[in-house]
């Protein structure tokens, strides 16, 4: 599976949009981009995933560049409860092989 | 839906003792994952199952660790004998067909003294 690179930490003001970048320059054509987050002392939580089109759900938006070498997770109106470690994962999802592995992620701190 | 249920939530044991962690996945899910999380090593995938069959156990650190899934609604992770360096939070997760979205339990915090 392709490797990802994320900033170690980011800050965001409450109520503003949080834009979390992820580089995945070695992504292959059949690999998806997944985002999870982990709030302190809890298990990770799925946020969103996509292949090449931009995606939006009730939690966030995912913007994938046309060459698919990078993506951005957008939390449109960050709240204090969005403070968490955000993980970008690139993975092929098919057959029975589904090795969901986590890197170090980005610690997002939302400030009042 | 109660989500993924892990037990116990906390476990303190003495070095050399056997430890068994338990997981009940979400009904209907056919993937089950075991993870270990420490400050030093982050979140590590230990093993995962598909339809109760282990698919990849390359993350299991040593022979002291073993995992079983006797049926679709139950899995165990056993450490025998336990060592202080096994102290960590252990997470179980499950996912439906295609394994697109994994749901995690609250974790078991294991302390080996």
Coordinates of N, CA and C in Angstrom, one line a residue:
Chain A
X1 N 0.8 -1.2 0.0 CA 0.0 0.0 0.0 C 0.9 1.3 0.0
X2 N 0.3 2.3 -0.6 CA 1.1 3.5 -0.7 C 1.3 4.2 0.6
X3 N 2.5 4.9 0.8 CA 2.8 5.5 2.0 C 2.2 6.9 2.0
X4 N 1.9 7.5 3.1 CA 1.4 8.8 3.2 C 2.2 9.7 4.1
X5 N 2.2 11.0 3.9 CA 2.9 12.0 4.6 C 2.0 13.0 5.1
X6 N 1.9 13.3 6.4 CA 1.1 14.3 7.0 C 1.9 15.2 8.0
X7 N 1.4 16.4 8.1 CA 2.1 17.2 9.1 C 1.9 16.7 10.5
X8 N 2.8 16.9 11.4 CA 2.7 16.3 12.7 C 1.6 17.0 13.5
X9 N 1.4 18.3 13.4 CA 0.4 19.0 14.1 C -0.1 20.2 13.4
X10 N -1.3 20.6 13.7 CA -1.9 21.8 13.2 C -2.8 22.4 14.2
X11 N -3.0 23.7 14.1 CA -4.0 24.4 14.9 C -5.1 25.0 14.1
X12 N -6.2 25.2 14.7 CA -7.4 25.8 14.0 C -8.2 26.6 15.0
X13 N -8.8 27.7 14.6 CA -9.7 28.4 15.5 C -11.1 27.8 15.4
X14 N -11.7 27.8 16.6 CA -13.1 27.3 16.6 C -14.0 28.1 15.7
X15 N -14.8 27.3 14.9 CA -15.7 27.9 14.0 C -15.1 28.1 12.6
X16 N -13.8 28.0 12.5 CA -13.2 28.2 11.1 C -13.0 26.8 10.5
X17 N -12.7 26.8 9.2 CA -12.5 25.5 8.5 C -11.1 25.0 8.8
X18 N -11.0 23.7 9.0 CA -9.8 23.0 9.2 C -9.4 22.3 8.0
X19 N -8.3 22.5 7.4 CA -7.8 21.9 6.2 C -6.6 21.0 6.5
X20 N -6.8 19.7 6.4 CA -5.7 18.8 6.8 C -5.1 18.2 5.5
X21 N -3.9 18.4 5.2 CA -3.3 17.9 4.0 C -2.7 16.5 4.2
X22 N -2.6 15.8 3.1 CA -2.0 14.4 3.0 C -1.3 14.2 1.7
X23 N -0.1 13.8 1.7 CA 0.6 13.5 0.5 C 0.7 12.0 0.3
X24 N 0.4 11.5 -0.9 CA 0.5 10.1 -1.2 C 0.9 10.0 -2.6
X25 N 2.1 10.3 -2.9 CA 2.6 10.4 -4.3 C 2.8 9.1 -5.0
X26 N 2.9 8.0 -4.2 CA 3.0 6.7 -4.8 C 1.7 5.9 -4.9
X27 N 0.6 6.6 -4.8 CA -0.7 5.9 -4.8 C -0.9 5.3 -6.2
X28 N -1.5 4.1 -6.2 CA -1.7 3.4 -7.4 C -3.2 3.5 -7.8
X29 N -3.5 3.2 -9.0 CA -4.9 3.5 -9.5 C -6.0 2.9 -8.8
X30 N -5.8 1.7 -8.1 CA -6.9 1.0 -7.5 C -6.9 1.3 -6.0
X31 N -6.1 2.2 -5.5 CA -6.1 2.5 -4.1 C -6.9 3.7 -3.7
X32 N -7.7 3.5 -2.6 CA -8.5 4.5 -2.1 C -7.8 5.4 -1.0
X33 N -8.3 6.6 -0.8 CA -7.8 7.4 0.3 C -8.9 7.4 1.4
X34 N -8.5 7.0 2.6 CA -9.3 6.9 3.8 C -8.9 7.9 4.8
X35 N -9.8 8.5 5.5 CA -9.5 9.3 6.7 C -10.2 8.8 7.9
X36 N -9.4 8.7 9.0 CA -10.0 8.3 10.3 C -9.5 9.4 11.3
X37 N -10.1 9.4 12.4 CA -9.6 10.3 13.5 C -9.7 9.6 14.8
X38 N -8.9 10.0 15.8 CA -8.9 9.4 17.1 C -8.9 10.5 18.1
X39 N -10.0 10.6 18.8 CA -10.1 11.5 19.9 C -9.5 10.8 21.1
X40 N -8.9 11.6 22.0 CA -8.1 11.1 23.1 C -8.9 10.0 23.9
X41 N -8.2 8.9 24.1 CA -8.7 7.8 24.9 C -9.8 7.0 24.2
X42 N -10.1 7.3 23.0 CA -11.2 6.6 22.3 C -10.6 5.8 21.1
X43 N -11.3 4.8 20.6 CA -10.9 4.1 19.4 C -11.0 5.0 18.2
X44 N -10.3 4.7 17.1 CA -10.4 5.5 15.9 C -11.8 5.5 15.3
X45 N -12.1 6.6 14.6 CA -13.4 6.7 14.0 C -13.3 7.0 12.5
X46 N -14.0 6.3 11.7 CA -14.0 6.5 10.3 C -14.6 7.9 10.0
X47 N -14.0 8.6 9.0 CA -14.6 9.9 8.6 C -15.1 9.8 7.2
X48 N -14.3 9.5 6.3 CA -14.7 9.6 4.8 C -13.6 8.8 4.0
X49 N -14.0 8.5 2.8 CA -13.0 7.9 1.9 C -13.4 8.3 0.4
X50 N -12.4 8.1 -0.5 CA -12.7 8.4 -1.9 C -11.6 7.8 -2.8
X51 N -11.9 7.7 -4.1 CA -11.0 7.2 -5.0 C -10.4 8.3 -5.9
X52 N -11.2 9.1 -6.6 CA -10.7 10.2 -7.3 C -11.6 11.4 -7.4
X53 N -12.9 11.2 -7.1 CA -13.8 12.3 -7.0 C -13.8 12.9 -5.6
X54 N -14.1 14.2 -5.6 CA -14.3 14.8 -4.3 C -15.5 14.2 -3.6
X55 N -15.5 14.0 -2.3 CA -16.5 13.4 -1.5 C -16.9 14.3 -0.3
X56 N -18.2 14.3 0.0 CA -18.7 15.0 1.2 C -19.7 14.2 1.9
X57 N -19.6 14.3 3.2 CA -20.6 13.6 4.1 C -20.9 14.6 5.2
X58 N -21.6 14.1 6.2 CA -22.0 15.0 7.3 C -20.9 15.4 8.2
X59 N -19.8 14.7 8.1 CA -18.6 15.0 8.9 C -17.6 16.0 8.3
X60 N -17.4 15.7 7.0 CA -16.3 16.4 6.3 C -16.4 16.3 4.8
X61 N -15.4 17.0 4.2 CA -15.2 16.9 2.7 C -13.8 16.4 2.4
X62 N -13.7 15.7 1.4 CA -12.4 15.1 0.9 C -12.2 15.6 -0.5
X63 N -11.1 16.4 -0.6 CA -10.7 16.9 -1.9 C -9.4 16.1 -2.4
X64 N -9.5 15.4 -3.5 CA -8.4 14.7 -4.0 C -7.9 15.4 -5.3
X65 N -6.6 15.6 -5.4 CA -6.1 16.3 -6.6 C -6.2 15.4 -7.8
X66 N -6.2 16.1 -9.0 CA -6.5 15.3 -10.2 C -5.5 14.2 -10.4
X67 N -4.2 14.4 -10.1 CA -3.2 13.4 -10.2 C -3.2 12.4 -9.1
X68 N -4.1 12.6 -8.1 CA -4.3 11.7 -6.9 C -3.1 11.6 -6.0
X69 N -2.1 12.5 -6.2 CA -0.9 12.4 -5.4 C -1.1 13.1 -4.0
X70 N -2.1 13.8 -3.8 CA -2.4 14.4 -2.5 C -3.9 14.6 -2.3
X71 N -4.2 14.9 -1.1 CA -5.6 15.1 -0.7 C -5.7 16.0 0.5
X72 N -6.9 16.6 0.7 CA -7.1 17.5 1.8 C -8.5 17.1 2.4
X73 N -8.4 16.9 3.7 CA -9.6 16.7 4.5 C -10.1 18.1 5.0
X74 N -11.3 18.4 4.8 CA -11.8 19.7 5.3 C -13.0 19.5 6.3
X75 N -12.7 20.1 7.5 CA -13.8 20.2 8.5 C -14.3 21.6 8.4
X76 N -15.5 21.8 7.8 CA -16.0 23.1 7.5 C -16.1 24.1 8.6
X77 N -16.5 23.7 9.8 CA -16.7 24.6 10.9 C -16.2 23.8 12.2
X78 N -14.9 23.9 12.4 CA -14.3 23.1 13.5 C -14.8 23.5 14.8
X79 N -15.0 22.5 15.7 CA -15.4 22.7 17.1 C -14.4 22.1 18.0
X80 N -14.5 22.5 19.3 CA -13.5 22.0 20.2 C -13.5 20.4 20.2
X81 N -14.6 19.8 19.9 CA -14.7 18.4 19.9 C -14.0 17.7 18.8
X82 N -13.6 18.5 17.8 CA -12.9 18.0 16.6 C -11.4 17.9 16.9
X83 N -10.9 18.3 18.1 CA -9.5 18.1 18.5 C -9.3 16.6 18.6
X84 N -8.3 16.2 17.8 CA -8.0 14.7 17.6 C -6.8 14.5 16.8
X85 N -6.4 13.3 16.7 CA -5.3 12.9 15.7 C -6.1 12.4 14.5
X86 N -5.7 12.9 13.3 CA -6.3 12.6 12.0 C -5.4 11.8 11.2
X87 N -5.9 10.6 10.8 CA -5.0 9.7 10.0 C -5.5 9.6 8.6
X88 N -4.5 9.8 7.7 CA -4.8 9.6 6.2 C -4.2 8.2 5.9
X89 N -5.0 7.4 5.2 CA -4.6 6.0 4.9 C -4.9 5.8 3.4
X90 N -3.9 5.2 2.7 CA -4.1 4.8 1.4 C -4.1 3.3 1.3
X91 N -5.1 2.7 0.7 CA -5.2 1.3 0.7 C -6.1 0.7 -0.4
X92 N -5.7 -0.4 -0.9 CA -6.5 -1.1 -1.9 C -7.6 -1.9 -1.1
X93 N -8.8 -1.7 -1.5 CA -9.9 -2.4 -0.9 C -10.5 -3.4 -1.8
X94 N -10.2 -4.6 -1.7 CA -10.7 -5.7 -2.6 C -10.4 -7.0 -2.1
X95 N -11.1 -8.0 -2.6 CA -10.9 -9.4 -2.2 C -11.0 -9.5 -0.7
X96 N -10.1 -10.3 -0.1 CA -10.1 -10.4 1.4 C -8.9 -9.7 2.0
X97 N -8.1 -9.0 1.1 CA -7.0 -8.3 1.6 C -7.4 -6.9 2.0
X98 N -7.3 -6.6 3.3 CA -7.7 -5.3 3.7 C -6.9 -5.0 4.9
X99 N -5.6 -4.6 4.7 CA -4.7 -4.4 5.8 C -4.8 -2.9 6.2
X100 N -5.7 -2.6 7.1 CA -5.9 -1.2 7.5 C -4.8 -0.8 8.5
X101 N -3.8 -0.1 8.0 CA -2.7 0.3 8.9 C -2.6 1.8 9.1
X102 N -2.2 2.2 10.3 CA -2.2 3.7 10.6 C -0.8 4.2 10.7
X103 N -0.6 5.4 10.3 CA 0.7 6.1 10.5 C 0.6 6.9 11.7
X104 N 1.4 8.0 11.7 CA 1.4 8.8 12.9 C 0.3 9.9 12.9
X105 N -0.2 10.2 11.8 CA -1.3 11.2 11.7 C -0.9 12.6 12.1
X106 N -2.0 13.5 12.0 CA -1.8 14.9 12.4 C -2.6 15.2 13.6
X107 N -2.0 15.8 14.6 CA -2.8 16.2 15.8 C -3.3 17.6 15.5
X108 N -4.7 17.6 15.3 CA -5.4 18.9 15.1 C -5.9 19.4 16.5
X109 N -5.5 20.6 16.8 CA -5.9 21.2 18.0 C -6.8 22.4 17.6
X110 N -8.1 22.3 18.1 CA -9.0 23.4 17.8 C -9.1 24.3 19.0
X111 N -8.7 25.6 18.8 CA -8.6 26.5 19.9 C -9.9 27.4 20.0
X112 N -10.3 27.7 21.3 CA -11.4 28.6 21.4 C -11.2 30.0 21.0
Chain B
X1 N -27.8 -0.6 17.8 CA -26.6 -1.4 17.6 C -25.6 -0.9 18.7
X2 N -25.1 -1.9 19.5 CA -24.2 -1.6 20.6 C -22.8 -1.3 20.1
X3 N -22.5 -1.5 18.9 CA -21.1 -1.3 18.4 C -20.2 -2.5 18.8
X4 N -18.9 -2.3 18.6 CA -18.0 -3.3 18.9 C -17.7 -3.3 20.5
X5 N -17.9 -4.4 21.1 CA -17.8 -4.5 22.5 C -16.5 -5.2 22.9
X6 N -15.7 -4.6 23.7 CA -14.5 -5.2 24.2 C -14.6 -5.4 25.7
X7 N -13.9 -6.5 26.2 CA -13.9 -6.7 27.6 C -12.6 -7.4 28.0
X8 N -12.0 -7.1 29.2 CA -12.4 -6.0 30.1 C -12.0 -4.7 29.5
X9 N -12.4 -3.6 30.2 CA -12.0 -2.3 29.8 C -10.6 -2.0 30.3
X10 N -10.3 -2.5 31.5 CA -9.0 -2.3 32.1 C -8.6 -3.7 32.7
X11 N -7.3 -4.0 32.6 CA -6.7 -5.2 33.1 C -5.4 -4.9 33.7
X12 N -5.2 -5.3 34.9 CA -3.9 -5.2 35.6 C -3.5 -6.6 35.9
X13 N -2.3 -7.0 35.5 CA -1.9 -8.4 35.8 C -0.4 -8.4 36.1
X14 N 0.1 -9.5 36.7 CA 1.5 -9.6 37.0 C 2.2 -10.3 35.9
X15 N 3.5 -9.9 35.7 CA 4.3 -10.5 34.7 C 4.3 -12.0 34.8
X16 N 4.1 -12.7 33.7 CA 4.1 -14.1 33.7 C 2.7 -14.7 33.6
X17 N 1.7 -13.9 33.9 CA 0.4 -14.4 33.9 C -0.2 -14.4 32.5
X18 N -1.2 -15.2 32.3 CA -1.9 -15.3 31.0 C -3.0 -14.2 31.0
X19 N -3.1 -13.5 29.9 CA -4.1 -12.5 29.8 C -5.0 -12.8 28.5
X20 N -6.3 -12.7 28.7 CA -7.2 -12.9 27.6 C -8.1 -11.7 27.4
X21 N -8.0 -11.1 26.2 CA -8.8 -10.0 25.8 C -9.9 -10.4 24.9
X22 N -11.1 -9.9 25.0 CA -12.3 -10.4 24.3 C -12.9 -9.3 23.5
X23 N -13.5 -9.7 22.4 CA -14.1 -8.8 21.5 C -15.4 -9.4 20.8
X24 N -16.4 -8.6 20.8 CA -17.7 -9.0 20.1 C -17.9 -8.0 19.0
X25 N -17.7 -8.4 17.8 CA -17.9 -7.5 16.6 C -19.3 -7.1 16.4
X26 N -19.6 -6.1 15.5 CA -20.9 -5.8 15.1 C -21.5 -6.9 14.3
X27 N -22.7 -7.2 14.6 CA -23.4 -8.3 14.0 C -23.5 -8.1 12.5
X28 N -23.1 -9.1 11.7 CA -23.1 -9.0 10.3 C -21.8 -8.6 9.6
X29 N -20.9 -8.1 10.5 CA -19.6 -7.8 9.9 C -18.7 -9.0 9.7
X30 N -17.9 -9.0 8.7 CA -17.2 -10.2 8.4 C -15.6 -10.0 8.5
X31 N -15.2 -8.7 8.8 CA -13.8 -8.5 9.1 C -13.7 -8.1 10.6
X32 N -12.6 -8.6 11.2 CA -12.3 -8.3 12.5 C -10.8 -8.0 12.6
X33 N -10.4 -6.9 13.3 CA -9.1 -6.5 13.5 C -8.7 -6.4 14.9
X34 N -7.4 -6.7 15.2 CA -6.9 -6.4 16.6 C -5.7 -5.5 16.4
X35 N -5.7 -4.4 17.2 CA -4.6 -3.4 17.2 C -4.1 -3.3 18.6
X36 N -2.8 -2.8 18.6 CA -2.2 -2.4 19.9 C -1.7 -1.0 19.8
X37 N -1.9 -0.1 20.8 CA -1.5 1.2 20.7 C -0.6 1.6 21.9
X38 N 0.6 2.1 21.7 CA 1.5 2.7 22.7 C 2.0 4.0 22.2
X39 N 2.5 4.8 23.2 CA 3.0 6.1 22.8 C 4.2 6.0 21.8
X40 N 5.0 5.0 22.1 CA 6.2 4.8 21.3 C 6.0 4.3 19.9
X41 N 5.0 3.4 19.7 CA 4.9 2.7 18.5 C 3.6 3.1 17.7
X42 N 2.7 3.9 18.4 CA 1.5 4.3 17.7 C 0.5 3.1 17.7
X43 N -0.3 3.1 16.6 CA -1.4 2.1 16.5 C -0.9 1.1 15.5
X44 N -0.7 -0.1 16.0 CA -0.2 -1.2 15.2 C -1.2 -2.3 15.0
X45 N -1.3 -2.7 13.7 CA -2.2 -3.8 13.4 C -1.5 -5.1 13.7
X46 N -2.2 -5.9 14.6 CA -1.6 -7.2 15.0 C -2.1 -8.3 14.1
X47 N -3.4 -8.4 13.8 CA -3.9 -9.5 13.1 C -5.3 -9.1 12.6
X48 N -5.7 -9.6 11.4 CA -7.1 -9.5 11.1 C -7.7 -10.7 10.5
X49 N -9.0 -10.9 10.6 CA -9.7 -12.0 10.2 C -10.7 -11.6 9.1
X50 N -11.0 -12.5 8.2 CA -12.1 -12.4 7.3 C -13.0 -13.7 7.4
X51 N -14.3 -13.5 7.7 CA -15.1 -14.7 7.8 C -14.5 -15.7 8.8
X52 N -14.0 -15.2 9.9 CA -13.4 -16.0 11.0 C -12.1 -16.7 10.7
X53 N -11.5 -16.4 9.5 CA -10.2 -17.0 9.1 C -9.2 -15.9 9.2
X54 N -8.0 -16.2 9.9 CA -7.0 -15.2 9.9 C -6.4 -15.0 8.6
X55 N -6.3 -13.7 8.1 CA -5.8 -13.4 6.8 C -4.3 -12.9 6.9
X56 N -4.0 -12.1 7.9 CA -2.7 -11.6 8.0 C -2.3 -11.5 9.5
X57 N -1.4 -12.2 10.0 CA -1.0 -12.1 11.4 C 0.5 -11.7 11.5
X58 N 1.0 -11.0 10.5 CA 2.4 -10.6 10.4 C 2.7 -9.5 11.5
X59 N 1.7 -8.9 12.1 CA 1.9 -7.9 13.1 C 2.0 -8.5 14.5
X60 N 1.7 -9.7 14.7 CA 1.7 -10.3 16.0 C 3.2 -10.4 16.4
X61 N 3.5 -9.7 17.6 CA 4.9 -9.5 17.9 C 5.7 -10.8 18.2
X62 N 5.1 -11.7 18.9 CA 5.8 -12.9 19.3 C 4.9 -14.1 19.4
X63 N 5.5 -15.2 19.6 CA 4.7 -16.4 19.8 C 3.9 -16.4 21.1
X64 N 4.2 -15.5 22.0 CA 3.4 -15.3 23.2 C 2.0 -14.8 22.9
X65 N 1.8 -14.2 21.7 CA 0.5 -13.7 21.3 C -0.2 -14.6 20.4
X66 N -1.5 -14.8 20.7 CA -2.3 -15.7 19.8 C -3.7 -15.1 19.8
X67 N -4.3 -15.2 18.6 CA -5.7 -14.7 18.5 C -6.6 -15.8 17.8
X68 N -7.8 -15.9 18.2 CA -8.7 -16.8 17.7 C -10.1 -16.2 17.4
X69 N -10.8 -16.7 16.5 CA -12.1 -16.3 16.2 C -13.0 -17.5 15.9
X70 N -13.5 -18.1 17.0 CA -14.2 -19.4 16.9 C -15.6 -19.3 16.2
X71 N -16.1 -18.1 16.2 CA -17.4 -17.8 15.4 C -17.5 -16.4 15.1
X72 N -18.5 -16.0 14.3 CA -18.6 -14.7 13.8 C -18.9 -13.6 14.8
X73 N -19.2 -14.0 16.1 CA -19.6 -13.0 17.1 C -18.6 -12.9 18.2
X74 N -17.4 -13.5 18.1 CA -16.5 -13.5 19.2 C -15.1 -13.8 18.8
X75 N -14.2 -13.0 19.4 CA -12.8 -13.2 19.1 C -12.0 -13.0 20.4
X76 N -10.9 -13.6 20.6 CA -10.0 -13.4 21.7 C -8.6 -13.1 21.3
X77 N -7.9 -12.4 22.1 CA -6.4 -12.1 21.9 C -5.8 -12.5 23.2
X78 N -4.9 -13.5 23.1 CA -4.3 -14.0 24.4 C -2.8 -13.8 24.4
X79 N -2.3 -13.4 25.6 CA -0.9 -13.2 25.8 C -0.5 -14.1 26.9
X80 N 0.5 -15.0 26.6 CA 0.9 -16.0 27.6 C 2.4 -16.4 27.3
X81 N 3.3 -16.1 28.2 CA 3.1 -15.3 29.4 C 3.2 -13.8 29.1
X82 N 2.6 -13.0 29.9 CA 2.6 -11.5 29.7 C 3.9 -10.9 30.3
X83 N 4.3 -9.8 29.7 CA 5.5 -9.1 30.1 C 5.2 -7.6 30.2
X84 N 5.9 -6.9 31.0 CA 5.7 -5.4 31.2 C 5.6 -4.7 29.9
X85 N 6.4 -5.1 28.9 CA 6.4 -4.3 27.6 C 5.1 -4.6 26.8
X86 N 4.3 -5.5 27.3 CA 3.0 -5.7 26.6 C 1.9 -4.7 27.0
X87 N 2.3 -3.9 28.0 CA 1.4 -2.8 28.5 C 1.0 -1.9 27.4
X88 N -0.3 -1.7 27.1 CA -0.7 -0.9 26.0 C -2.2 -0.9 26.0
X89 N -2.8 -0.1 25.1 CA -4.2 -0.2 24.9 C -4.5 -1.1 23.6
X90 N -5.3 -2.1 23.8 CA -5.6 -3.0 22.7 C -7.0 -2.7 22.2
X91 N -7.1 -2.5 20.9 CA -8.3 -2.2 20.2 C -8.8 -3.3 19.3
X92 N -10.1 -3.6 19.3 CA -10.7 -4.5 18.3 C -11.6 -3.6 17.4
X93 N -11.6 -4.0 16.2 CA -12.5 -3.3 15.2 C -13.1 -4.3 14.3
X94 N -14.3 -3.9 13.8 CA -14.9 -4.8 12.8 C -15.4 -4.0 11.6
X95 N -15.6 -4.7 10.5 CA -16.1 -4.0 9.3 C -16.9 -4.9 8.4
X96 N -17.8 -4.4 7.7 CA -18.7 -5.2 6.8 C -18.0 -5.6 5.5
X97 N -18.8 -6.1 4.6 CA -18.2 -6.6 3.3 C -17.5 -5.4 2.6
X98 N -16.4 -5.7 2.0 CA -15.6 -4.7 1.3 C -14.7 -3.9 2.3
X99 N -15.0 -4.1 3.6 CA -14.2 -3.5 4.6 C -13.9 -2.0 4.4
X100 N -14.9 -1.3 4.0 CA -14.7 0.1 3.7 C -14.7 0.9 4.9
X101 N -15.5 0.6 5.9 CA -15.6 1.5 7.1 C -15.4 0.6 8.3
X102 N -14.4 0.8 9.1 CA -14.1 0.0 10.3 C -14.6 0.7 11.5
X103 N -15.3 -0.1 12.4 CA -15.8 0.5 13.6 C -14.9 -0.1 14.8
X104 N -14.5 0.8 15.6 CA -13.6 0.4 16.7 C -14.3 0.3 18.0
X105 N -13.8 -0.6 18.9 CA -14.3 -0.7 20.3 C -13.6 0.4 21.1
X106 N -14.0 0.4 22.4 CA -13.4 1.4 23.3 C -12.0 1.0 23.8
X107 N -11.6 -0.2 23.5 CA -10.3 -0.6 23.9 C -10.2 -1.2 25.2
X108 N -9.1 -2.0 25.4 CA -8.8 -2.6 26.7 C -7.4 -2.0 27.1
X109 N -7.3 -1.4 28.3 CA -6.1 -0.9 28.7 C -5.4 -1.9 29.6
X110 N -4.3 -2.5 29.1 CA -3.6 -3.6 29.8 C -2.3 -3.0 30.5
X111 N -2.2 -3.3 31.7 CA -1.0 -3.0 32.5 C -0.4 -4.3 33.0
X112 N 0.8 -4.5 32.7 CA 1.5 -5.7 33.2 C 2.6 -5.2 34.2
X113 N 2.5 -5.6 35.4 CA 3.5 -5.1 36.4 C 4.4 -6.2 36.9

